[in-house]
Amino acid sequence: MNFKPIRFIITGLIASGLLCACNKDSDDSESEQVLADVGASSTIVSSFSLKYNIKLLVGLDSVFFSIDQVNGRIFNADSLPVGTDVRKLQVNIGAPSSASAVEIIMPSLYDGRDTVINYLKNPSDSINFSQGGVMLRINSSNGEHERVYSVNVNVHKIKADSLQWQTSSRALPSTLSPRANAEKSVKFGDKFYCLTRNSAGQAQMAVSASPLTNQWDINATQLPADAMIESLSATADALFIIGGDKLYKSTDGLNWTDTDTSGWTWIYGAYGDEILGAQGSNWVLYPSGTSGVIPAAMPVKATSVLWSYTDEWFIDPQAIFAGGITADGSYSGDAWGFDGTGWGRLSSRGSLPAAEGITLFPYFTFRSGNNKFYIITKHSCWIALGGKMANGTVNTKVYTSLDNGVTWREASTALQLPSEISPRYGTSVILTDKTFTSGSRAIAPITEWDAPYIILSGGYTARGVLYNEQWTGVINRLTFKPLQ
């Protein structure tokens, strides 16, 4: 009984030996592959980061670096702020402990002699990434395998959160002669309409599906008598304008019909599928006829465009405008809101400069959290600019509100207009998307994204002379490919 287990073991060993003999060739091949895989894996970088340096940049050590093992690339997808000095950076490299060599290679632009740093011996040496071309080379423990990565520390070439405007303007889409002296632009449906008129009373309507390309279809339009160009507005169904004291409508901007309503003195803008305006001291919605008394402190003309928006705190859509002139001739810098049944003053913690013809539009601003550049929060906001004040001068500052007109503050330098854009009032504003495309090898790549562009159209000097120009702007960060 005691010998049976030994007999079984010997038999098993013999069988095992036979199997080994039969599969010797295949096992050798598999063993070689295993060794090769082990050797190759000992050259893979698992992490890469920059070392802490508060003198250079707060949060430098928190910058995330992507590692593309397939193509041998290490890079930060979210670039460092413009102007960051990357000539002397220390790095942390997550290399295998079995690696026989970890070397950083910096190319020379002058004598062709590369600088090679032995990271295993000198992990605190500084690396110059400003010239590009930095390589990371790792050798396996047996020296038979080598992997090389390109390493890039990306830095923004432009200020990411600046409102960037084209370096030059373009003329208004008008061929009138004499040149136009009045202008108003609006969006109607999926197209943009630019109405111009000259001192001879001639008028043109320019229409474009893509105003960023500056391609417009221009035609003469026969406006109603005494048409108020600045009153041009649009709902989803029609364009509207005041002629004399009557309200006219059009579905193409060329042919106008009387709505058989009179007493109109101003159009604030569209609210839902209706036009909201003023008839003397009353506000009115067309075509429903809903009306009410305008508060004494509320402007009755020369306001900004009315914008509608939805909010989780309200059941009905809200609308907002800023600035204007009241019934007693006073200039206002307040923002006012409408909820479908009445008006209320929104500004309670800081107003805009009291002015007529303020340009107001919804947009975005970006803020970094806790002074850390890499924690960026995108905020919806209202931007207000321009406007002619009671003393005859034009406001030169840009203001923002993050709480729907309750609080207004002077915008950061990044959002202020450049000196090339002269101060103006009564400027039309068009918001339109520009689609960007980019190739990607990601599993679910982002190949297209939209950036909201601002087009400032026309506007007037302090003396009431029309600027024959359009300016296009966008916050730089909105044009960058989204991270994924």
Coordinates of C-alpha atoms in Angstrom, one line a residue:
M1 CA 0.0 0.0 0.0
N2 CA 2.8 2.3 0.7
F3 CA 4.4 1.9 -2.7
K4 CA 1.3 2.8 -4.8
P5 CA 1.6 6.5 -4.6
I6 CA 5.3 6.3 -5.7
R7 CA 4.3 4.1 -8.6
F8 CA 1.7 6.7 -9.6
I9 CA 4.2 9.5 -9.4
I10 CA 6.7 7.7 -11.5
T11 CA 4.1 6.9 -14.1
G12 CA 3.0 10.5 -14.1
L13 CA 6.6 11.7 -14.5
I14 CA 7.1 9.4 -17.5
A15 CA 3.9 10.5 -19.1
S16 CA 4.9 14.1 -18.5
G17 CA 8.3 13.5 -20.0
L18 CA 6.7 12.0 -23.1
L19 CA 4.4 15.0 -23.4
C20 CA 7.3 17.4 -23.0
A21 CA 9.2 15.5 -25.7
C22 CA 6.3 15.7 -28.1
N23 CA 5.7 19.5 -27.5
K24 CA 9.3 20.6 -27.1
D25 CA 9.3 22.7 -30.3
S26 CA 6.0 24.5 -29.5
D27 CA 6.9 25.1 -25.9
D28 CA 10.2 26.7 -26.9
S29 CA 8.3 29.0 -29.2
E30 CA 5.8 29.9 -26.6
S31 CA 8.6 30.5 -24.0
E32 CA 10.4 32.8 -26.4
Q33 CA 7.1 34.7 -26.9
V34 CA 6.6 35.0 -23.2
L35 CA 10.1 36.2 -22.7
A36 CA 9.6 38.7 -25.5
D37 CA 6.4 40.0 -24.1
V38 CA 7.9 40.3 -20.6
G39 CA 10.9 42.2 -22.1
A40 CA 8.7 44.5 -24.1
S41 CA 6.4 45.2 -21.1
S42 CA 9.5 46.3 -19.1
T43 CA 9.8 49.3 -21.4
I44 CA 6.2 50.7 -21.0
V45 CA 5.7 54.1 -19.3
S46 CA 2.7 53.9 -16.9
S47 CA 2.6 57.6 -15.9
F48 CA 4.2 61.0 -16.6
S49 CA 3.8 64.3 -14.8
L50 CA 5.6 67.6 -14.1
K51 CA 7.0 68.3 -10.6
Y52 CA 5.7 70.9 -8.3
N53 CA 6.9 74.4 -8.9
I54 CA 4.7 77.1 -7.5
K55 CA 7.1 79.8 -8.7
L56 CA 6.4 78.8 -12.2
L57 CA 2.7 77.9 -12.1
V58 CA 0.2 76.9 -9.5
G59 CA -1.0 73.4 -10.0
L60 CA 1.9 72.5 -12.4
D61 CA 2.1 69.0 -10.8
S62 CA -1.6 68.4 -11.4
V63 CA -1.4 68.7 -15.2
F64 CA -2.7 65.5 -16.8
F65 CA -0.5 63.8 -19.5
S66 CA -1.9 61.3 -21.9
I67 CA 0.2 58.4 -22.9
D68 CA -0.4 56.9 -26.4
Q69 CA 1.3 53.5 -26.2
V70 CA 0.5 52.6 -29.8
N71 CA 2.1 55.6 -31.3
G72 CA 4.7 56.4 -28.6
R73 CA 3.4 59.8 -27.6
I74 CA 3.2 61.6 -24.2
F75 CA 1.5 65.0 -24.2
N76 CA -0.9 67.2 -22.2
A77 CA -4.1 67.6 -24.2
D78 CA -5.1 70.7 -22.2
S79 CA -2.3 73.1 -22.9
L80 CA -0.6 75.2 -20.2
P81 CA -1.5 79.0 -20.1
V82 CA 0.1 81.2 -22.7
G83 CA 3.5 82.4 -21.7
T84 CA 4.3 79.5 -19.4
D85 CA 8.1 79.0 -19.3
V86 CA 8.9 75.3 -20.2
R87 CA 12.7 75.6 -20.5
K88 CA 13.5 74.2 -17.1
L89 CA 10.9 71.6 -16.0
Q90 CA 11.5 68.6 -13.7
V91 CA 9.5 65.4 -14.5
N92 CA 8.2 62.3 -12.8
I93 CA 8.3 59.2 -14.9
G94 CA 6.5 56.0 -14.1
A95 CA 8.9 53.5 -15.6
P96 CA 9.3 49.8 -14.8
S97 CA 11.6 49.1 -11.9
S98 CA 13.3 46.4 -14.1
A99 CA 14.2 48.9 -16.8
S100 CA 18.0 49.0 -17.4
A101 CA 18.0 52.5 -18.7
V102 CA 15.6 55.5 -18.7
E103 CA 17.0 58.4 -20.8
I104 CA 15.6 61.8 -21.8
I105 CA 17.0 63.1 -25.0
M106 CA 16.9 66.8 -25.8
P107 CA 17.9 67.8 -29.4
S108 CA 20.2 70.7 -30.0
L109 CA 19.2 73.3 -32.6
Y110 CA 22.8 74.5 -33.1
D111 CA 25.5 71.9 -33.1
G112 CA 23.5 68.7 -33.7
R113 CA 24.6 67.2 -30.4
D114 CA 21.8 65.8 -28.4
T115 CA 21.8 66.2 -24.6
V116 CA 21.1 62.9 -22.9
I117 CA 19.9 62.7 -19.3
N118 CA 20.1 59.5 -17.3
Y119 CA 16.9 59.7 -15.4
L120 CA 17.6 56.8 -13.2
K121 CA 20.7 58.6 -11.8
N122 CA 19.6 62.2 -12.2
P123 CA 15.8 62.3 -11.7
S124 CA 15.8 65.9 -10.7
D125 CA 17.6 67.3 -13.8
S126 CA 15.7 70.0 -15.6
I127 CA 14.3 69.4 -19.1
N128 CA 14.0 72.1 -21.8
F129 CA 10.7 71.5 -23.7
S130 CA 10.6 74.9 -25.4
Q131 CA 12.3 73.7 -28.6
G132 CA 10.2 70.5 -29.0
G133 CA 11.6 67.2 -30.1
V134 CA 12.2 65.8 -26.6
M135 CA 12.4 62.0 -26.6
L136 CA 12.1 59.4 -23.8
R137 CA 14.0 56.2 -24.3
I138 CA 13.6 53.1 -22.1
N139 CA 15.6 49.8 -22.3
S140 CA 14.5 46.5 -20.9
S141 CA 16.4 44.7 -18.1
N142 CA 18.2 42.4 -20.6
G143 CA 18.9 45.3 -23.0
E144 CA 17.2 43.5 -25.9
H145 CA 14.1 45.7 -26.0
E146 CA 13.8 49.5 -26.4
R147 CA 10.9 51.8 -26.6
V148 CA 11.0 55.5 -27.5
Y149 CA 8.3 58.1 -26.8
S150 CA 8.0 61.6 -28.1
V151 CA 7.3 64.0 -25.2
N152 CA 5.5 67.3 -25.7
V153 CA 4.5 69.9 -23.1
N154 CA 1.9 72.0 -25.0
V155 CA 1.5 75.7 -24.2
H156 CA -1.3 77.9 -25.6
K157 CA -0.1 80.3 -28.2
I158 CA -3.0 82.6 -27.5
K159 CA -4.9 83.5 -24.3
A160 CA -7.5 80.8 -24.0
D161 CA -10.2 82.9 -22.3
S162 CA -9.8 86.1 -24.3
L163 CA -12.5 87.4 -26.6
Q164 CA -10.6 87.4 -29.8
W165 CA -11.8 89.7 -32.7
Q166 CA -10.7 89.6 -36.3
T167 CA -7.8 91.8 -37.0
S168 CA -9.8 93.8 -39.5
S169 CA -13.5 94.5 -40.2
R170 CA -15.6 93.9 -43.3
A171 CA -18.1 96.2 -44.9
L172 CA -21.8 96.0 -44.2
P173 CA -23.7 93.8 -46.8
S174 CA -25.1 96.8 -48.7
T175 CA -24.6 98.2 -52.2
L176 CA -26.6 101.4 -51.6
S177 CA -25.4 104.7 -53.1
P178 CA -25.3 107.0 -51.3
R179 CA -23.9 104.7 -48.6
A180 CA -26.3 103.5 -45.9
N181 CA -26.8 105.7 -42.9
A182 CA -29.0 103.3 -40.9
E183 CA -28.8 99.5 -40.2
K184 CA -30.4 96.7 -38.2
S185 CA -29.6 93.0 -38.3
V186 CA -31.7 90.1 -36.9
K187 CA -32.0 86.4 -37.1
F188 CA -35.2 85.0 -38.7
G189 CA -35.7 81.3 -39.0
D190 CA -32.3 79.7 -39.9
K191 CA -31.1 82.8 -41.8
F192 CA -29.8 86.2 -40.9
Y193 CA -31.2 89.5 -42.2
C194 CA -29.4 92.8 -42.5
L195 CA -31.6 95.9 -43.3
T196 CA -29.9 99.1 -44.5
R197 CA -31.2 102.4 -45.7
N198 CA -29.5 105.6 -47.0
S199 CA -30.3 109.3 -46.9
A200 CA -32.3 109.0 -50.2
G201 CA -34.7 106.6 -48.6
Q202 CA -33.5 103.6 -50.6
A203 CA -33.4 100.4 -48.6
Q204 CA -31.9 96.9 -49.1
M205 CA -32.4 93.6 -47.3
A206 CA -29.4 91.3 -47.3
V207 CA -30.0 87.6 -46.4
S208 CA -27.4 85.0 -45.5
A209 CA -27.5 81.4 -44.2
S210 CA -23.8 81.7 -43.2
P211 CA -22.8 85.2 -42.3
L212 CA -19.3 84.2 -41.2
T213 CA -18.6 83.5 -44.9
N214 CA -19.8 87.0 -45.8
Q215 CA -22.0 85.6 -48.5
W216 CA -25.2 87.6 -48.7
D217 CA -28.1 87.8 -51.1
I218 CA -28.9 91.5 -51.5
N219 CA -32.2 92.9 -52.8
A220 CA -34.1 96.2 -52.7
T221 CA -37.0 96.4 -50.3
Q222 CA -39.9 98.8 -50.3
L223 CA -40.2 99.8 -46.6
P224 CA -43.3 101.3 -45.1
A225 CA -43.4 105.1 -44.9
D226 CA -41.4 106.5 -42.1
A227 CA -40.0 103.1 -41.2
M228 CA -38.1 102.9 -37.9
I229 CA -35.0 100.9 -39.0
E230 CA -34.0 100.2 -35.4
S231 CA -37.4 98.6 -34.6
L232 CA -36.8 95.7 -37.0
S233 CA -37.5 92.4 -35.1
A234 CA -38.4 88.8 -35.8
T235 CA -40.5 86.0 -34.3
A236 CA -40.4 82.5 -35.6
D237 CA -43.0 83.3 -38.2
A238 CA -42.3 86.8 -39.5
L239 CA -40.3 90.0 -39.5
F240 CA -41.8 93.2 -38.0
I241 CA -41.1 96.9 -38.2
I242 CA -42.8 100.1 -37.2
G243 CA -43.8 102.6 -40.0
G244 CA -45.2 105.8 -38.6
D245 CA -47.2 104.5 -35.7
K246 CA -48.3 101.3 -37.4
L247 CA -46.9 97.8 -37.1
Y248 CA -46.0 96.0 -40.4
K249 CA -45.0 92.4 -41.0
S250 CA -43.1 90.4 -43.7
T251 CA -42.2 86.8 -44.4
D252 CA -39.3 87.6 -46.7
G253 CA -38.1 91.1 -45.7
L254 CA -39.0 92.5 -49.2
N255 CA -42.8 92.8 -49.1
W256 CA -44.5 94.4 -46.1
T257 CA -48.2 94.3 -45.0
D258 CA -50.1 96.4 -42.5
T259 CA -51.2 94.5 -39.4
D260 CA -54.0 97.0 -38.9
T261 CA -52.7 98.1 -35.4
S262 CA -51.6 101.6 -34.6
G263 CA -50.1 103.6 -31.8
W264 CA -46.8 101.7 -31.8
T265 CA -43.8 103.7 -30.6
W266 CA -41.2 101.0 -29.9
I267 CA -40.6 97.3 -30.4
Y268 CA -38.7 95.6 -27.6
G269 CA -38.5 92.3 -29.5
A270 CA -40.0 88.8 -29.7
Y271 CA -41.6 87.0 -26.8
G272 CA -42.5 83.5 -27.8
D273 CA -44.4 83.7 -31.1
E274 CA -45.5 87.3 -30.4
I275 CA -44.0 90.8 -30.8
L276 CA -43.7 92.8 -27.6
G277 CA -43.7 96.5 -28.0
A278 CA -44.8 99.9 -26.6
Q279 CA -47.9 101.9 -27.5
G280 CA -47.3 105.1 -25.6
S281 CA -47.4 104.4 -21.9
N282 CA -48.6 100.8 -22.4
W283 CA -46.8 97.6 -23.4
V284 CA -48.6 95.3 -25.8
L285 CA -48.2 91.8 -27.3
Y286 CA -49.2 91.2 -30.9
P287 CA -51.2 89.5 -32.1
S288 CA -52.9 88.4 -28.8
G289 CA -53.5 92.1 -27.7
T290 CA -52.4 91.4 -24.1
S291 CA -51.3 94.7 -22.6
G292 CA -50.5 96.5 -19.4
V293 CA -49.1 99.8 -18.1
I294 CA -45.3 100.4 -18.4
P295 CA -43.7 101.1 -15.1
A296 CA -42.6 104.8 -14.9
A297 CA -38.9 104.0 -14.4
M298 CA -38.9 101.6 -17.4
P299 CA -37.5 102.7 -20.8
V300 CA -40.0 103.1 -23.6
K301 CA -37.5 103.4 -26.5
A302 CA -33.8 103.1 -27.5
T303 CA -33.4 99.9 -25.5
S304 CA -31.2 96.9 -26.3
V305 CA -32.7 94.0 -28.1
L306 CA -35.0 91.8 -26.0
W307 CA -33.8 88.3 -25.5
S308 CA -35.9 85.4 -24.2
Y309 CA -34.6 82.5 -22.2
T310 CA -35.8 79.7 -20.0
D311 CA -34.9 79.1 -16.4
E312 CA -35.5 76.1 -14.0
W313 CA -37.0 78.5 -11.5
F314 CA -39.8 79.8 -13.8
I315 CA -42.6 78.0 -15.5
D316 CA -42.9 80.6 -18.3
P317 CA -40.1 81.9 -20.6
Q318 CA -38.4 85.0 -19.3
A319 CA -37.2 88.0 -21.4
I320 CA -34.6 90.7 -20.7
F321 CA -33.4 94.0 -22.1
A322 CA -31.0 96.6 -20.8
G323 CA -30.8 100.4 -21.0
G324 CA -32.9 102.9 -22.9
I325 CA -34.8 106.1 -22.4
T326 CA -37.8 106.5 -20.2
A327 CA -41.0 108.4 -20.9
D328 CA -39.7 111.5 -19.1
G329 CA -36.5 111.5 -21.2
S330 CA -34.2 110.0 -18.5
Y331 CA -31.5 107.6 -19.5
S332 CA -31.5 104.2 -17.8
G333 CA -28.8 101.6 -17.1
D334 CA -31.1 99.0 -15.6
A335 CA -32.0 95.6 -16.9
W336 CA -35.7 94.8 -17.0
G337 CA -37.4 91.4 -17.2
F338 CA -40.8 90.2 -18.6
D339 CA -42.6 87.0 -17.8
G340 CA -45.6 87.2 -20.1
T341 CA -47.8 89.1 -17.7
G342 CA -45.7 92.1 -16.6
W343 CA -42.4 93.8 -16.1
G344 CA -39.9 93.9 -13.2
R345 CA -36.6 95.7 -12.7
L346 CA -33.9 93.1 -12.5
S347 CA -30.8 95.3 -11.6
S348 CA -30.5 95.6 -7.9
R349 CA -26.8 95.2 -7.2
G350 CA -25.0 97.4 -9.7
S351 CA -26.3 98.7 -13.0
L352 CA -24.9 99.5 -16.4
P353 CA -24.0 103.0 -17.4
A354 CA -27.3 104.8 -18.1
A355 CA -27.4 104.9 -21.9
E356 CA -29.4 104.4 -25.1
G357 CA -28.6 101.8 -27.7
I358 CA -26.8 99.3 -25.4
T359 CA -25.8 96.1 -27.2
L360 CA -26.8 93.1 -25.1
F361 CA -26.4 89.4 -25.9
P362 CA -26.0 86.0 -24.1
Y363 CA -22.6 84.4 -24.2
F364 CA -20.0 82.6 -22.0
T365 CA -17.2 83.4 -19.7
F366 CA -14.6 81.1 -18.1
R367 CA -13.2 81.2 -14.6
S368 CA -10.5 79.2 -12.9
G369 CA -11.2 77.7 -9.4
N370 CA -8.9 78.4 -6.4
N371 CA -6.3 80.1 -8.7
K372 CA -5.7 76.7 -10.4
F373 CA -5.5 77.2 -14.1
Y374 CA -6.6 73.6 -14.9
I375 CA -9.9 73.9 -13.0
I376 CA -11.9 75.9 -15.5
T377 CA -15.6 76.5 -15.2
K378 CA -17.7 77.6 -18.1
H379 CA -20.5 80.1 -17.0
S380 CA -23.4 81.4 -19.1
C381 CA -23.6 85.1 -18.8
W382 CA -25.0 88.3 -20.4
I383 CA -22.6 90.7 -22.0
A384 CA -23.4 94.4 -22.5
L385 CA -21.3 96.9 -24.4
G386 CA -21.6 100.3 -26.0
G387 CA -24.4 102.8 -25.5
K388 CA -24.6 106.6 -25.8
M389 CA -24.9 108.4 -22.5
A390 CA -26.9 111.6 -21.7
N391 CA -23.7 113.7 -22.0
G392 CA -23.3 112.6 -25.6
T393 CA -20.3 110.3 -25.0
V394 CA -20.2 106.6 -25.8
N395 CA -19.5 104.0 -23.2
T396 CA -16.2 102.2 -23.9
K397 CA -16.4 99.4 -21.3
V398 CA -17.8 95.9 -21.5
Y399 CA -19.9 94.5 -18.7
T400 CA -21.1 91.0 -17.7
S401 CA -23.9 89.6 -15.5
L402 CA -23.8 86.0 -14.3
D403 CA -27.3 86.2 -12.6
N404 CA -29.6 87.3 -15.4
G405 CA -29.2 91.0 -15.1
V406 CA -29.4 91.3 -11.3
T407 CA -25.7 92.2 -10.8
W408 CA -23.5 93.9 -13.4
R409 CA -19.7 94.1 -13.2
E410 CA -17.1 95.5 -15.5
A411 CA -15.7 92.5 -17.5
S412 CA -12.2 91.3 -17.2
T413 CA -9.5 92.6 -19.6
A414 CA -9.9 89.5 -21.6
L415 CA -13.4 90.4 -22.6
Q416 CA -12.9 94.1 -23.3
L417 CA -13.0 95.4 -26.9
P418 CA -9.7 96.0 -28.7
S419 CA -8.8 99.6 -29.6
E420 CA -9.4 98.8 -33.3
I421 CA -13.2 98.6 -32.5
S422 CA -14.2 102.2 -32.0
P423 CA -16.8 103.0 -29.2
R424 CA -20.3 102.8 -30.6
Y425 CA -24.0 102.6 -29.8
G426 CA -27.0 101.1 -31.5
T427 CA -24.9 98.2 -32.7
S428 CA -26.7 95.1 -34.0
V429 CA -25.5 91.7 -32.8
I430 CA -25.7 88.3 -34.5
L431 CA -24.8 85.0 -32.8
T432 CA -24.0 82.2 -35.1
D433 CA -22.1 78.9 -34.8
K434 CA -19.0 77.9 -36.7
T435 CA -18.3 74.2 -37.1
F436 CA -14.8 73.0 -36.5
T437 CA -13.5 69.6 -37.7
S438 CA -10.6 67.5 -36.6
G439 CA -9.3 63.9 -37.3
S440 CA -8.9 61.6 -34.3
R441 CA -7.8 58.1 -33.6
A442 CA -9.8 57.8 -30.4
I443 CA -12.3 54.9 -30.0
A444 CA -15.2 57.4 -30.0
P445 CA -13.6 60.4 -31.6
I446 CA -14.8 64.0 -31.5
T447 CA -14.5 65.1 -35.1
E448 CA -16.8 68.1 -35.1
W449 CA -17.8 70.8 -32.6
D450 CA -19.4 74.2 -32.8
A451 CA -18.1 77.5 -31.5
P452 CA -20.5 80.4 -31.0
Y453 CA -19.3 83.5 -32.9
I454 CA -20.4 87.1 -32.3
I455 CA -20.9 89.4 -35.2
L456 CA -21.2 93.1 -34.3
S457 CA -22.9 94.9 -37.2
G458 CA -22.9 98.6 -37.8
G459 CA -23.4 100.8 -34.8
Y460 CA -23.1 104.6 -34.6
T461 CA -20.5 107.1 -33.6
A462 CA -21.3 109.6 -30.8
R463 CA -22.5 112.0 -33.6
G464 CA -24.8 109.4 -35.1
V465 CA -22.7 108.4 -38.1
L466 CA -23.1 104.7 -39.1
Y467 CA -20.1 102.5 -39.0
N468 CA -20.0 100.7 -42.4
E469 CA -18.4 97.6 -40.9
Q470 CA -18.9 94.2 -39.2
W471 CA -16.6 92.6 -36.6
T472 CA -16.4 88.9 -35.8
G473 CA -15.3 87.6 -32.4
V474 CA -15.1 84.4 -30.3
I475 CA -13.6 83.3 -27.0
N476 CA -10.5 81.4 -28.0
R477 CA -11.2 78.4 -25.7
L478 CA -14.5 77.7 -27.5
T479 CA -12.7 77.0 -30.7
F480 CA -10.4 74.4 -29.1
K481 CA -11.2 70.7 -29.7
P482 CA -13.1 69.4 -26.6
L483 CA -11.1 67.0 -24.4
Q484 CA -12.2 63.4 -24.4

